[in-house]
Amino acid sequence: MKKLTVVLLALLVAGSAFAGPKADGGSGGGGGKTLIGIAMPETHVQRWVKDGASLKAEAIKRGYDAADQYGNADQAQQNQQIQSFLTQGAKALVVGCINDGVGSVIAEANKDKVVVVAYDRIIPNSADYDYFITFNNYKVGVLQATSIVDGLNLNAATTAAPKQITLFAGSPTDGNAFFFFDGAMSVLNPFIDKGVLKVVGPYPKTSADRANFQRIATENWQAPIAKTRMENLLNADARNVTLDAILAPNDTLARAILEACKADAKYRTKLPVISGQDAEFDSAMSIKNGEQYSTIFKDTAKLAEAAILLLDQVLKGQTVNIPGAVLASGDLAKIGDTGKKTVKTYLLDPILVTKANLNVPVDAGFYDDPAQVAQLKQ
Ligand code: BGC
């Protein structure tokens, strides 16, 4: 009898020590912390490495255990990573997905009552989660196009000497790409309609023209695809004109497109005005050197902080309140439409950066390598 009590006691003690993640926000130390799984889509676009690191640091700062994985733009691979977070007992997931193939693991997470936050990119065609945190992606596009309007001085352009632009969009598997493009075209279309801006190559007036959108889209945001498309354009539609501007959806693609332009004698002395996004260091340097014209600074450290705060509040059953983010409503609520339901969507504000205000991301501490900061400040 006595022996049995001892055994039972031993089992109880062992049980509490290895009880797995706690559902209380994990403020307690030891092995009982709540695990947050961080699934980022890819590393070929620089920002995600930083996003993953920031998310992990924020989660740990709030008393959680955290693990980060990168999907290499391959949804099957990311699904395995998410599956493994679930097997490890994760109570929450932060997911920057690759495409709607993620739906099956999100459904599983939902069944296990795991809290999912769609991070930066919507999880499309799913009704199995409730929260999305991102930037105002429509505004990203508006700002990209605004920089082109300024860079070309389009307000002074005439129909006698119209400016020439070609259009690129992001991955058609990424919901953000549509908002970036539609935001940009809301600014450019009036100039095109007036005849002071001419589109070289395919011209979807909005992303709703899926056939033409597909022709300018860049599968999985792969730089070599954009570069090849630019090379082809230069040898075909753009052969007999000089391009004044290029709408590029992010920095990785903008630099690839510029590489193609630089190899063409026509652009040796003057590159087209080209937009970007992400304030990547290489693009910041390119802007400083007068090559890329603009980028969009999205402070991903703030996005990561906000995402973990959101999860923390949900896990603790508190009312969600994210300082610095607005809850999308009205027209912006569309950003949170998965196709199956509209999730609660929190939006942070993007900032346009050109050579004139390159100090903004630097001063915000966005580049944490002192050598990079020094180069940008030189
Ligand atoms: C993000 C961009 C990024 C792109 C490619 C989008 O979903 O919002 O910041 O450049 O994916 O990774």
Tab-separated table of C-alpha atoms and ligand atoms in Angstrom:
chain	number	residue	atom	x	y	z
A	1	MET	CA	0.000	0.000	0.000
A	2	LYS	CA	2.707	2.410	1.072
A	3	LYS	CA	4.679	1.526	-2.034
A	4	LEU	CA	1.690	2.338	-4.238
A	5	THR	CA	1.316	5.802	-2.634
A	6	VAL	CA	4.954	6.562	-3.327
A	7	VAL	CA	4.585	5.476	-6.934
A	8	LEU	CA	1.433	7.565	-7.346
A	9	LEU	CA	3.118	10.574	-5.787
A	10	ALA	CA	6.122	10.169	-8.042
A	11	LEU	CA	3.824	9.998	-11.042
A	12	LEU	CA	2.004	13.150	-9.941
A	13	VAL	CA	5.225	15.103	-9.539
A	14	ALA	CA	6.509	13.915	-12.897
A	15	GLY	CA	3.140	14.747	-14.412
A	16	SER	CA	3.229	18.348	-13.269
A	17	ALA	CA	6.812	18.860	-14.422
A	18	PHE	CA	6.093	17.502	-17.892
A	19	ALA	CA	2.528	18.685	-18.227
A	20	GLY	CA	3.409	20.419	-21.468
A	21	PRO	CA	2.687	24.002	-22.409
A	22	LYS	CA	0.519	26.043	-20.079
A	23	ALA	CA	-2.449	27.851	-21.510
A	24	ASP	CA	-2.050	30.869	-19.289
A	25	GLY	CA	0.334	32.902	-21.371
A	26	GLY	CA	3.305	31.052	-20.043
A	27	SER	CA	4.528	33.609	-17.557
A	28	GLY	CA	5.764	30.824	-15.295
A	29	GLY	CA	9.335	29.696	-15.779
A	30	GLY	CA	10.614	26.142	-16.176
A	31	GLY	CA	9.509	23.695	-18.813
A	32	GLY	CA	5.832	24.646	-18.756
A	33	LYS	CA	5.859	27.620	-21.093
A	34	THR	CA	3.272	27.959	-23.823
A	35	LEU	CA	4.763	27.334	-27.235
A	36	ILE	CA	4.174	29.716	-30.144
A	37	GLY	CA	5.028	28.330	-33.586
A	38	ILE	CA	6.277	30.906	-36.076
A	39	ALA	CA	5.939	29.870	-39.727
A	40	MET	CA	7.453	32.307	-42.228
A	41	PRO	CA	7.069	31.789	-45.988
A	42	GLU	CA	10.536	32.165	-47.464
A	43	THR	CA	14.025	33.533	-47.095
A	44	HIS	CA	14.682	34.691	-50.667
A	45	VAL	CA	12.988	37.952	-49.699
A	46	GLN	CA	15.162	39.390	-46.931
A	47	ARG	CA	12.406	40.722	-44.717
A	48	TRP	CA	11.106	37.348	-43.547
A	49	VAL	CA	14.313	36.397	-41.785
A	50	LYS	CA	14.021	39.589	-39.787
A	51	ASP	CA	10.288	39.026	-39.212
A	52	GLY	CA	10.948	35.531	-37.857
A	53	ALA	CA	13.696	36.736	-35.537
A	54	SER	CA	11.607	39.666	-34.268
A	55	LEU	CA	8.578	37.442	-33.644
A	56	LYS	CA	10.658	34.945	-31.731
A	57	ALA	CA	12.284	37.626	-29.598
A	58	GLU	CA	8.909	39.235	-28.848
A	59	ALA	CA	7.367	35.894	-27.879
A	60	ILE	CA	10.246	35.086	-25.542
A	61	LYS	CA	10.069	38.597	-24.069
A	62	ARG	CA	6.438	37.929	-23.154
A	63	GLY	CA	7.288	34.672	-21.412
A	64	TYR	CA	6.542	32.170	-24.170
A	65	ASP	CA	8.537	29.436	-25.773
A	66	ALA	CA	8.932	30.079	-29.485
A	67	ALA	CA	10.165	28.199	-32.529
A	68	ASP	CA	10.598	29.642	-36.038
A	69	GLN	CA	10.646	27.898	-39.411
A	70	TYR	CA	10.931	29.137	-43.013
A	71	GLY	CA	8.966	27.524	-45.819
A	72	ASN	CA	11.243	28.151	-48.830
A	73	ALA	CA	8.215	29.343	-50.871
A	74	ASP	CA	6.964	25.755	-50.782
A	75	GLN	CA	3.575	25.251	-49.131
A	76	ALA	CA	4.047	21.503	-48.648
A	77	GLN	CA	7.234	22.202	-46.730
A	78	GLN	CA	5.558	24.882	-44.613
A	79	ASN	CA	2.672	22.531	-43.857
A	80	GLN	CA	5.123	19.994	-42.450
A	81	GLN	CA	6.667	22.701	-40.307
A	82	ILE	CA	3.261	23.773	-38.973
A	83	GLN	CA	2.323	20.141	-38.409
A	84	SER	CA	5.428	19.710	-36.340
A	85	PHE	CA	4.555	22.788	-34.221
A	86	LEU	CA	1.175	21.166	-33.536
A	87	THR	CA	2.819	17.867	-32.613
A	88	GLN	CA	5.065	19.749	-30.207
A	89	GLY	CA	1.941	21.107	-28.511
A	90	ALA	CA	1.979	24.701	-29.786
A	91	LYS	CA	-0.989	26.662	-28.469
A	92	ALA	CA	-0.618	29.485	-30.988
A	93	LEU	CA	0.684	29.944	-34.518
A	94	VAL	CA	1.902	32.997	-36.390
A	95	VAL	CA	1.654	32.161	-40.073
A	96	GLY	CA	2.939	34.043	-43.098
A	97	CYS	CA	1.695	31.527	-45.643
A	98	ILE	CA	2.704	30.801	-49.229
A	99	ASN	CA	-0.654	29.920	-50.772
A	100	ASP	CA	-4.060	28.514	-49.953
A	101	GLY	CA	-2.622	25.007	-49.649
A	102	VAL	CA	-2.014	25.938	-46.015
A	103	GLY	CA	-5.753	25.517	-45.330
A	104	SER	CA	-5.598	21.864	-44.251
A	105	VAL	CA	-3.110	22.433	-41.404
A	106	ILE	CA	-4.952	25.570	-40.289
A	107	ALA	CA	-8.129	23.457	-40.083
A	108	GLU	CA	-6.256	20.989	-37.899
A	109	ALA	CA	-4.964	23.765	-35.676
A	110	ASN	CA	-8.501	25.038	-35.323
A	111	LYS	CA	-9.725	21.598	-34.284
A	112	ASP	CA	-7.040	21.559	-31.586
A	113	LYS	CA	-8.163	25.048	-30.444
A	114	VAL	CA	-4.795	26.505	-31.398
A	115	VAL	CA	-4.983	30.277	-31.907
A	116	VAL	CA	-3.841	31.288	-35.389
A	117	VAL	CA	-2.796	34.733	-36.514
A	118	ALA	CA	-2.336	35.276	-40.234
A	119	TYR	CA	0.818	37.362	-40.323
A	120	ASP	CA	1.297	39.990	-43.044
A	121	ARG	CA	-0.415	37.742	-45.646
A	122	ILE	CA	-3.985	36.522	-45.431
A	123	ILE	CA	-4.584	32.763	-45.179
A	124	PRO	CA	-6.921	32.492	-48.171
A	125	ASN	CA	-10.029	30.319	-48.551
A	126	SER	CA	-10.142	29.420	-44.882
A	127	ALA	CA	-12.793	29.934	-42.234
A	128	ASP	CA	-10.640	28.263	-39.577
A	129	TYR	CA	-9.020	31.253	-37.925
A	130	ASP	CA	-10.032	34.670	-36.624
A	131	TYR	CA	-7.155	37.149	-36.782
A	132	PHE	CA	-4.994	38.841	-39.405
A	133	ILE	CA	-2.369	41.468	-38.754
A	134	THR	CA	-0.719	43.307	-41.622
A	135	PHE	CA	-0.072	46.732	-43.098
A	136	ASN	CA	-2.570	48.759	-45.058
A	137	ASN	CA	-1.634	47.017	-48.290
A	138	TYR	CA	-3.868	49.137	-50.487
A	139	LYS	CA	-2.046	52.185	-49.189
A	140	VAL	CA	1.284	50.505	-49.978
A	141	GLY	CA	0.235	50.530	-53.646
A	142	VAL	CA	-1.065	54.087	-53.471
A	143	LEU	CA	2.286	55.209	-52.087
A	144	GLN	CA	4.274	53.271	-54.694
A	145	ALA	CA	2.352	54.958	-57.490
A	146	THR	CA	2.497	58.353	-55.803
A	147	SER	CA	6.275	58.133	-55.885
A	148	ILE	CA	6.110	57.408	-59.624
A	149	VAL	CA	3.812	60.409	-60.152
A	150	ASP	CA	6.316	62.595	-58.308
A	151	GLY	CA	9.403	61.037	-59.882
A	152	LEU	CA	8.013	61.602	-63.396
A	153	ASN	CA	6.400	64.934	-62.551
A	154	LEU	CA	3.320	63.404	-64.155
A	155	ASN	CA	1.126	66.359	-63.264
A	156	ALA	CA	3.059	68.378	-65.824
A	157	ALA	CA	3.106	65.651	-68.513
A	158	THR	CA	1.297	66.239	-71.826
A	159	THR	CA	-0.454	64.015	-74.340
A	160	ALA	CA	2.049	65.283	-76.917
A	161	ALA	CA	4.916	63.773	-74.937
A	162	PRO	CA	3.385	61.068	-72.730
A	163	LYS	CA	5.506	59.163	-70.244
A	164	GLN	CA	5.969	55.416	-70.721
A	165	ILE	CA	5.488	52.892	-67.938
A	166	THR	CA	5.494	49.126	-67.639
A	167	LEU	CA	3.731	47.203	-64.875
A	168	PHE	CA	4.836	44.348	-62.626
A	169	ALA	CA	2.826	42.682	-59.875
A	170	GLY	CA	3.665	40.277	-57.055
A	171	SER	CA	2.700	36.650	-56.660
A	172	PRO	CA	-0.847	35.755	-57.689
A	173	THR	CA	-0.867	33.255	-54.801
A	174	ASP	CA	-0.408	36.109	-52.292
A	175	GLY	CA	-3.520	38.137	-51.463
A	176	ASN	CA	-1.362	41.190	-50.787
A	177	ALA	CA	-0.289	41.392	-54.434
A	178	PHE	CA	-3.824	42.326	-55.511
A	179	PHE	CA	-4.125	45.122	-52.959
A	180	PHE	CA	-0.695	46.535	-53.809
A	181	PHE	CA	-1.617	46.591	-57.476
A	182	ASP	CA	-5.113	48.007	-57.068
A	183	GLY	CA	-3.855	50.733	-54.751
A	184	ALA	CA	-1.207	51.683	-57.307
A	185	MET	CA	-3.593	51.665	-60.257
A	186	SER	CA	-6.075	53.874	-58.389
A	187	VAL	CA	-3.379	56.545	-58.662
A	188	LEU	CA	-2.033	55.736	-62.149
A	189	ASN	CA	-5.277	55.098	-64.047
A	190	PRO	CA	-6.381	58.764	-64.146
A	191	PHE	CA	-3.074	59.700	-65.852
A	192	ILE	CA	-3.418	56.794	-68.269
A	193	ASP	CA	-7.015	57.819	-69.029
A	194	LYS	CA	-5.824	61.384	-69.710
A	195	GLY	CA	-3.247	60.067	-72.172
A	196	VAL	CA	-0.224	61.489	-70.378
A	197	LEU	CA	0.954	58.058	-69.262
A	198	LYS	CA	1.163	55.094	-71.642
A	199	VAL	CA	1.438	51.467	-70.573
A	200	VAL	CA	3.975	49.368	-72.430
A	201	GLY	CA	3.081	45.664	-72.281
A	202	PRO	CA	-0.007	44.163	-70.641
A	203	TYR	CA	-2.353	46.630	-68.977
A	204	PRO	CA	-4.766	45.233	-66.406
A	205	LYS	CA	-6.640	48.300	-65.251
A	206	THR	CA	-7.249	46.556	-61.944
A	207	SER	CA	-6.449	43.097	-60.599
A	208	ALA	CA	-10.011	42.080	-61.506
A	209	ASP	CA	-8.715	41.689	-65.076
A	210	ARG	CA	-7.214	38.359	-64.020
A	211	ALA	CA	-5.979	37.358	-67.459
A	212	ASN	CA	-3.790	40.441	-67.827
A	213	PHE	CA	-2.914	40.510	-64.131
A	214	GLN	CA	-1.535	37.013	-64.525
A	215	ARG	CA	0.687	38.244	-67.372
A	216	ILE	CA	2.357	40.856	-65.171
A	217	ALA	CA	2.392	38.753	-61.975
A	218	THR	CA	5.543	37.159	-60.535
A	219	GLU	CA	5.003	33.644	-59.204
A	220	ASN	CA	6.205	33.318	-55.597
A	221	TRP	CA	7.902	36.708	-55.817
A	222	GLN	CA	10.885	35.097	-57.574
A	223	ALA	CA	13.435	37.656	-58.732
A	224	PRO	CA	14.697	35.595	-61.716
A	225	ILE	CA	11.142	35.494	-63.109
A	226	ALA	CA	10.832	39.280	-62.972
A	227	LYS	CA	14.288	39.730	-64.466
A	228	THR	CA	13.523	37.431	-67.378
A	229	ARG	CA	10.185	39.114	-67.974
A	230	MET	CA	11.932	42.493	-68.064
A	231	GLU	CA	14.571	41.203	-70.490
A	232	ASN	CA	11.824	39.878	-72.743
A	233	LEU	CA	9.945	43.179	-72.597
A	234	LEU	CA	13.066	45.093	-73.532
A	235	ASN	CA	13.393	42.920	-76.606
A	236	ALA	CA	9.725	43.072	-77.548
A	237	ASP	CA	7.048	45.567	-76.408
A	238	ALA	CA	9.591	48.041	-75.021
A	239	ARG	CA	12.037	47.725	-77.920
A	240	ASN	CA	11.067	50.930	-79.674
A	241	VAL	CA	10.333	53.117	-76.670
A	242	THR	CA	12.303	54.357	-73.722
A	243	LEU	CA	10.625	53.498	-70.462
A	244	ASP	CA	10.296	56.358	-68.000
A	245	ALA	CA	8.918	54.291	-65.149
A	246	ILE	CA	8.302	50.793	-63.843
A	247	LEU	CA	5.769	49.798	-61.223
A	248	ALA	CA	7.581	47.149	-59.181
A	249	PRO	CA	5.817	45.590	-56.194
A	250	ASN	CA	8.811	45.047	-53.891
A	251	ASP	CA	12.522	45.672	-53.527
A	252	THR	CA	13.708	42.175	-54.442
A	253	LEU	CA	11.906	42.394	-57.767
A	254	ALA	CA	12.794	46.058	-58.347
A	255	ARG	CA	16.505	45.268	-58.144
A	256	ALA	CA	16.151	42.284	-60.480
A	257	ILE	CA	14.255	44.442	-62.981
A	258	LEU	CA	16.905	47.159	-62.720
A	259	GLU	CA	19.606	44.596	-63.457
A	260	ALA	CA	17.870	43.793	-66.728
A	261	CYS	CA	17.575	47.512	-67.554
A	262	LYS	CA	21.235	48.150	-66.783
A	263	ALA	CA	22.240	45.570	-69.354
A	264	ASP	CA	20.406	47.571	-72.028
A	265	ALA	CA	22.407	50.413	-73.577
A	266	LYS	CA	19.319	52.634	-73.662
A	267	TYR	CA	19.260	52.864	-69.880
A	268	ARG	CA	22.974	53.213	-69.242
A	269	THR	CA	22.768	56.872	-68.319
A	270	LYS	CA	19.215	57.112	-67.043
A	271	LEU	CA	17.255	54.328	-65.386
A	272	PRO	CA	13.451	54.352	-65.267
A	273	VAL	CA	11.818	55.652	-62.094
A	274	ILE	CA	11.037	52.424	-60.226
A	275	SER	CA	9.090	51.724	-57.051
A	276	GLY	CA	9.746	49.025	-54.459
A	277	GLN	CA	8.742	47.869	-51.022
A	278	ASP	CA	10.313	46.572	-47.772
A	279	ALA	CA	13.145	49.086	-47.327
A	280	GLU	CA	15.668	46.280	-47.793
A	281	PHE	CA	19.205	47.420	-47.145
A	282	ASP	CA	20.334	46.760	-50.727
A	283	SER	CA	17.459	48.856	-52.041
A	284	ALA	CA	18.098	51.611	-49.522
A	285	MET	CA	21.672	51.746	-50.870
A	286	SER	CA	20.340	51.715	-54.429
A	287	ILE	CA	18.073	54.668	-53.592
A	288	LYS	CA	20.974	56.450	-51.962
A	289	ASN	CA	22.990	55.890	-55.160
A	290	GLY	CA	20.182	57.260	-57.330
A	291	GLU	CA	19.137	53.959	-58.962
A	292	GLN	CA	15.933	52.604	-57.359
A	293	TYR	CA	13.590	55.551	-56.922
A	294	SER	CA	11.487	54.625	-53.895
A	295	THR	CA	10.619	51.936	-51.406
A	296	ILE	CA	7.929	51.429	-48.801
A	297	PHE	CA	9.059	51.199	-45.218
A	298	LYS	CA	6.973	48.735	-43.263
A	299	ASP	CA	8.328	48.561	-39.743
A	300	THR	CA	8.221	44.792	-39.351
A	301	ALA	CA	9.632	44.986	-35.828
A	302	LYS	CA	6.406	46.782	-34.901
A	303	LEU	CA	4.333	44.232	-36.821
A	304	ALA	CA	5.990	41.388	-34.933
A	305	GLU	CA	5.477	43.135	-31.608
A	306	ALA	CA	1.814	43.705	-32.441
A	307	ALA	CA	1.269	40.107	-33.581
A	308	ILE	CA	2.633	38.664	-30.343
A	309	LEU	CA	0.652	41.161	-28.274
A	310	LEU	CA	-2.467	40.091	-30.167
A	311	LEU	CA	-1.791	36.418	-29.434
A	312	ASP	CA	-0.988	37.166	-25.812
A	313	GLN	CA	-4.281	38.983	-25.353
A	314	VAL	CA	-6.285	36.237	-27.078
A	315	LEU	CA	-4.557	33.443	-25.121
A	316	LYS	CA	-5.285	35.275	-21.875
A	317	GLY	CA	-8.903	35.889	-22.861
A	318	GLN	CA	-8.424	39.651	-22.809
A	319	THR	CA	-10.008	42.221	-25.091
A	320	VAL	CA	-7.727	42.751	-28.076
A	321	ASN	CA	-6.237	46.225	-28.129
A	322	ILE	CA	-3.227	46.829	-30.360
A	323	PRO	CA	-1.685	50.285	-30.006
A	324	GLY	CA	-0.562	51.689	-33.366
A	325	ALA	CA	-2.895	49.441	-35.407
A	326	VAL	CA	-6.377	50.149	-36.689
A	327	LEU	CA	-9.077	47.546	-36.986
A	328	ALA	CA	-9.933	47.379	-40.703
A	329	SER	CA	-13.458	48.555	-41.430
A	330	GLY	CA	-15.407	50.026	-44.344
A	331	ASP	CA	-13.605	49.508	-47.657
A	332	LEU	CA	-10.492	48.274	-45.873
A	333	ALA	CA	-12.408	45.344	-44.363
A	334	LYS	CA	-11.912	43.679	-47.778
A	335	ILE	CA	-8.286	43.156	-46.780
A	336	GLY	CA	-9.532	40.617	-44.222
A	337	ASP	CA	-11.843	38.714	-46.565
A	338	THR	CA	-10.455	35.192	-46.858
A	339	GLY	CA	-13.058	34.220	-49.446
A	340	LYS	CA	-14.794	32.139	-46.765
A	341	LYS	CA	-15.187	34.738	-44.030
A	342	THR	CA	-13.940	38.144	-42.963
A	343	VAL	CA	-11.407	37.862	-40.155
A	344	LYS	CA	-10.594	40.596	-37.665
A	345	THR	CA	-7.854	42.538	-39.391
A	346	TYR	CA	-5.419	44.936	-37.766
A	347	LEU	CA	-3.557	47.346	-40.006
A	348	LEU	CA	-0.298	49.190	-39.468
A	349	ASP	CA	0.714	52.178	-41.527
A	350	PRO	CA	3.301	51.966	-44.341
A	351	ILE	CA	5.638	54.894	-45.093
A	352	LEU	CA	6.916	56.031	-48.491
A	353	VAL	CA	10.704	56.418	-48.624
A	354	THR	CA	12.723	58.148	-51.325
A	355	LYS	CA	16.216	59.635	-51.279
A	356	ALA	CA	14.719	62.655	-49.492
A	357	ASN	CA	13.725	60.740	-46.353
A	358	LEU	CA	16.007	57.736	-46.359
A	359	ASN	CA	16.784	58.583	-42.745
A	360	VAL	CA	13.304	57.414	-41.647
A	361	PRO	CA	13.969	53.639	-41.540
A	362	VAL	CA	17.524	54.301	-40.333
A	363	ASP	CA	16.308	56.444	-37.432
A	364	ALA	CA	13.610	53.890	-36.606
A	365	GLY	CA	16.429	51.395	-35.951
A	366	PHE	CA	15.307	49.204	-38.855
A	367	TYR	CA	18.879	48.279	-39.832
A	368	ASP	CA	20.486	46.685	-36.823
A	369	ASP	CA	23.908	46.151	-38.353
A	370	PRO	CA	25.998	49.218	-37.437
A	371	ALA	CA	28.069	48.767	-40.610
A	372	GLN	CA	24.901	49.096	-42.705
A	373	VAL	CA	23.777	52.152	-40.781
A	374	ALA	CA	27.184	53.723	-41.339
A	375	GLN	CA	26.999	53.061	-45.089
A	376	LEU	CA	23.541	54.554	-45.339
A	377	LYS	CA	24.581	57.635	-43.398
A	378	GLN	CA	27.807	58.284	-45.324
B	1	BGC	C1	4.823	41.123	-48.330
B	1	BGC	C2	5.939	41.954	-48.892
B	1	BGC	C3	7.004	41.062	-49.513
B	1	BGC	C4	6.385	40.026	-50.439
B	1	BGC	C5	7.389	39.008	-50.921
B	1	BGC	C6	4.290	40.186	-49.379
B	1	BGC	O1	3.262	39.406	-48.880
B	1	BGC	O2	3.790	41.960	-47.828
B	1	BGC	O3	6.488	42.752	-47.875
B	1	BGC	O4	7.914	41.815	-50.247
B	1	BGC	O5	5.344	39.332	-49.781
B	1	BGC	O6	7.906	38.258	-49.888
